[in-house]
C-alpha positions as protocol buffer text, in pm:
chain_id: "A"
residue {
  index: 1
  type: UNK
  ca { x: 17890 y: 10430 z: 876 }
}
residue {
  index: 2
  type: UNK
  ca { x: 17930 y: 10009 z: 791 }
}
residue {
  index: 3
  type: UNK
  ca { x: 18291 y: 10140 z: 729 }
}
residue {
  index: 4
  type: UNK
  ca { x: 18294 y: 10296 z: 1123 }
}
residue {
  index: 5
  type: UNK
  ca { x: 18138 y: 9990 z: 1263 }
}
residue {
  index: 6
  type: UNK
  ca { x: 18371 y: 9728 z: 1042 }
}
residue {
  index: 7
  type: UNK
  ca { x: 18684 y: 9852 z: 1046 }
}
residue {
  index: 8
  type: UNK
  ca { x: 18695 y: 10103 z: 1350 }
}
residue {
  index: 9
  type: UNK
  ca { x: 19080 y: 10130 z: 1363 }
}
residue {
  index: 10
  type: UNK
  ca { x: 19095 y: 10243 z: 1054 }
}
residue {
  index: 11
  type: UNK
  ca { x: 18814 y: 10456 z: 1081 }
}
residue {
  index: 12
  type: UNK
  ca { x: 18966 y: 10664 z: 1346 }
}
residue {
  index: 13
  type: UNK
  ca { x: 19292 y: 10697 z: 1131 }
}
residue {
  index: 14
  type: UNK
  ca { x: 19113 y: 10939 z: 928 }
}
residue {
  index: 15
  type: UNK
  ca { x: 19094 y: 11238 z: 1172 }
}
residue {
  index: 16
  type: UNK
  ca { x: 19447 y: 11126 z: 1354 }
}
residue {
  index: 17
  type: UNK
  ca { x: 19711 y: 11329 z: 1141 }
}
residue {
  index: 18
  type: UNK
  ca { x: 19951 y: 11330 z: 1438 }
}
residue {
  index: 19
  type: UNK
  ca { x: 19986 y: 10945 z: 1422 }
}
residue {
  index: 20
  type: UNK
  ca { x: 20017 y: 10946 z: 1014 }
}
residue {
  index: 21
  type: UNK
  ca { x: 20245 y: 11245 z: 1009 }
}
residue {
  index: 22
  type: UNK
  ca { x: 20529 y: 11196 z: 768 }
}
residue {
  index: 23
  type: UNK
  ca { x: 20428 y: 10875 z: 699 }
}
residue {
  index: 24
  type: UNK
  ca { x: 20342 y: 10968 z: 317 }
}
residue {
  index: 25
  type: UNK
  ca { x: 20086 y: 11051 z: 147 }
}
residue {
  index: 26
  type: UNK
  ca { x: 19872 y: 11325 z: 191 }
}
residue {
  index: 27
  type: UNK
  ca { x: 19604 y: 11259 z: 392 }
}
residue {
  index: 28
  type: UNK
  ca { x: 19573 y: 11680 z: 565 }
}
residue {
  index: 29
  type: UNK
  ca { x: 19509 y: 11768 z: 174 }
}
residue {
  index: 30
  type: UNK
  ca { x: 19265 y: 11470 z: 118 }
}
residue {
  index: 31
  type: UNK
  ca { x: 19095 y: 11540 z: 430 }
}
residue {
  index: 32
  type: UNK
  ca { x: 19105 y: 11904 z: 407 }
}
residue {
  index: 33
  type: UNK
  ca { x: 18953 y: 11882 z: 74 }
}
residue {
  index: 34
  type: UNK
  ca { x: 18644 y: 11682 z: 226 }
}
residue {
  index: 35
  type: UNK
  ca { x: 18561 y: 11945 z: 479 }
}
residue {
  index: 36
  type: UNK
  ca { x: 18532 y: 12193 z: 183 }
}
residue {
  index: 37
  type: UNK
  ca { x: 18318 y: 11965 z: -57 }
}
residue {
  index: 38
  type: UNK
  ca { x: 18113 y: 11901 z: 282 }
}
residue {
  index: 39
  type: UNK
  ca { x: 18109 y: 12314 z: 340 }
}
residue {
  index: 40
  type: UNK
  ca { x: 17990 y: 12347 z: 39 }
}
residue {
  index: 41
  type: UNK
  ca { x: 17724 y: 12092 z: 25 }
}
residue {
  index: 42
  type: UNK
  ca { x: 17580 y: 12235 z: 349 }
}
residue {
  index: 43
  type: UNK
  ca { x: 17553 y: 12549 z: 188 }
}
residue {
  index: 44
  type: UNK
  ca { x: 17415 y: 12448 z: -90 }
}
residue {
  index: 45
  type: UNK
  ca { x: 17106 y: 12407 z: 197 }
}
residue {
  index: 46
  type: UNK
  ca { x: 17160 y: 12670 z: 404 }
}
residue {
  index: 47
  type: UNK
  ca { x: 17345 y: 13013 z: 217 }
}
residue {
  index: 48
  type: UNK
  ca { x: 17508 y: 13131 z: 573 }
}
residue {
  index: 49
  type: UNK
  ca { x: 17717 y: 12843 z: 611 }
}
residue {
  index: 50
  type: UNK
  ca { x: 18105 y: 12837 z: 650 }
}
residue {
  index: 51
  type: UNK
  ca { x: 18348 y: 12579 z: 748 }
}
residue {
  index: 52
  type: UNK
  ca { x: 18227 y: 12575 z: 1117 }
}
residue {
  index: 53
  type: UNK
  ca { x: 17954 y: 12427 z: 1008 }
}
residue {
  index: 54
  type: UNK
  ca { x: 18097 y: 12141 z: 768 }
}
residue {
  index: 55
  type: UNK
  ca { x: 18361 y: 12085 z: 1099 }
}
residue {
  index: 56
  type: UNK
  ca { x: 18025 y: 12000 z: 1305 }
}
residue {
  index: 57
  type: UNK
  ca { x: 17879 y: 11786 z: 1020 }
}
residue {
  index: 58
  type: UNK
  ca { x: 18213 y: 11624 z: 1057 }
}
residue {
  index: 59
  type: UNK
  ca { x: 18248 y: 11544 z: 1414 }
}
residue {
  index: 60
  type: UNK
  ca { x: 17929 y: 11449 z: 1450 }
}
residue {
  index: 61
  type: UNK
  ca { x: 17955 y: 11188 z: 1205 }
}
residue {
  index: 62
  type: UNK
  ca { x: 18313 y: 11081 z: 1333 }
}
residue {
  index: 63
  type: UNK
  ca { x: 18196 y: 11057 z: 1669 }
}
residue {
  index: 64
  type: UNK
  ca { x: 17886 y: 10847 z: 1602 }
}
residue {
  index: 65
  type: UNK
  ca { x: 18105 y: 10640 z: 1354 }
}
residue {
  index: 66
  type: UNK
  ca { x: 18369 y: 10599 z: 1649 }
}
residue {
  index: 67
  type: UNK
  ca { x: 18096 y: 10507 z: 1952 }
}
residue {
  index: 68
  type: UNK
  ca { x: 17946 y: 10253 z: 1703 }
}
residue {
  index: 69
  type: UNK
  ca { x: 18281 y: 10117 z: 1615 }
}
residue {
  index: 70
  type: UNK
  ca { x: 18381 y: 10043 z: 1950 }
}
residue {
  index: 71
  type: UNK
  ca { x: 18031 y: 9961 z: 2040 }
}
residue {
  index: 72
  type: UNK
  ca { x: 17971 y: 10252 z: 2326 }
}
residue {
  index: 73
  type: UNK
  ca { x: 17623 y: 10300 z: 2252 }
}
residue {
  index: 74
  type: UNK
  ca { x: 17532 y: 9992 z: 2353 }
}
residue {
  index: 75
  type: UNK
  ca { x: 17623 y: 10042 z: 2693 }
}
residue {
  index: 76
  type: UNK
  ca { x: 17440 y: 10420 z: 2693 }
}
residue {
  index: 77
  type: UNK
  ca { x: 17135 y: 10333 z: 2470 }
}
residue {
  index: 78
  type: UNK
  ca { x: 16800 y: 10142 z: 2576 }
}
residue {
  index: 79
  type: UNK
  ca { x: 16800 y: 10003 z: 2211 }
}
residue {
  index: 80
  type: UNK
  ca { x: 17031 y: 9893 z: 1957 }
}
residue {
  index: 81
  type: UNK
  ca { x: 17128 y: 10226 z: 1761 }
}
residue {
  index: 82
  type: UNK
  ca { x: 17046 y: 10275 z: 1425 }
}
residue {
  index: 83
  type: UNK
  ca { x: 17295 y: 10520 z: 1280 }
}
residue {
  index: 84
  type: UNK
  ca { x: 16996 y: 10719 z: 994 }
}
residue {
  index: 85
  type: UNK
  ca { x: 16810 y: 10846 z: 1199 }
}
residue {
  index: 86
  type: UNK
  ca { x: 17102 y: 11015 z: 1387 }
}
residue {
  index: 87
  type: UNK
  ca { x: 17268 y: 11120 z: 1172 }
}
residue {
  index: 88
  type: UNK
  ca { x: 16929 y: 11259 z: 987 }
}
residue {
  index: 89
  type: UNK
  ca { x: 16921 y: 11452 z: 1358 }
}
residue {
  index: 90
  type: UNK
  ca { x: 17257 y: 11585 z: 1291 }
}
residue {
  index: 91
  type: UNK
  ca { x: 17192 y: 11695 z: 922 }
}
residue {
  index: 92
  type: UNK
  ca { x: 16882 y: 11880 z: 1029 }
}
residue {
  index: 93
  type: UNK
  ca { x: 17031 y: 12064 z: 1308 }
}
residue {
  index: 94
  type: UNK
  ca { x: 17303 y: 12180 z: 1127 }
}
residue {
  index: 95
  type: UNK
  ca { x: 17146 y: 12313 z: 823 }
}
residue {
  index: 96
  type: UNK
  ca { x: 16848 y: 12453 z: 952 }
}
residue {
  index: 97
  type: UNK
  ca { x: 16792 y: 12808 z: 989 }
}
residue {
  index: 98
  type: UNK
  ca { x: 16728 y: 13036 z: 1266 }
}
């Protein structure tokens, strides 16, 4: 998250493939192979889970990195944020099980 909140351009060049396309590299394979390492990790947790749930996991956690980046919450929150204990919110709602 320091890497969100320090470096927010660059943080939001992660998820934007249609600015880096054919630029080199190959970020859709890097990033493509995070969702499944983060898939599987969330299943390790909770057996049912498939890539929906690692794409939550992930956009949660890119849209908290971005609104702390470019300092949002501190226009919507009463109190400075503290980015663990929301994204321990996030973890537990998506791995939980009904």
């Amino acid at each position: 998250m320091n890497f969100a909140i320090d470096r927010p351009a660059m943080f939001e060049l992660i998820a934007r493939h249609d600015l880096l396309e054919g630029a080199g590299g190959n970020l859709r394979e890097i990033t493509s192979s995070w969702l499944e390492l983060l898939t599987t990790r969330i299943r390790d947790i909770r057996a049912d889970a498939d890539e929906r749930h690692g794409l939550a996991l992930w956009a949660g956690v890119q849209g908290l990195g971005t609104m702390l980046g470019r300092r949002s919450t501190d226009v919507i929150s009463t109190q400075k944020v503290n980015p663990k204990p929301v994204l321990a919110v996030l973890i537990d709602g998506i791995t939980q099980t009904s």
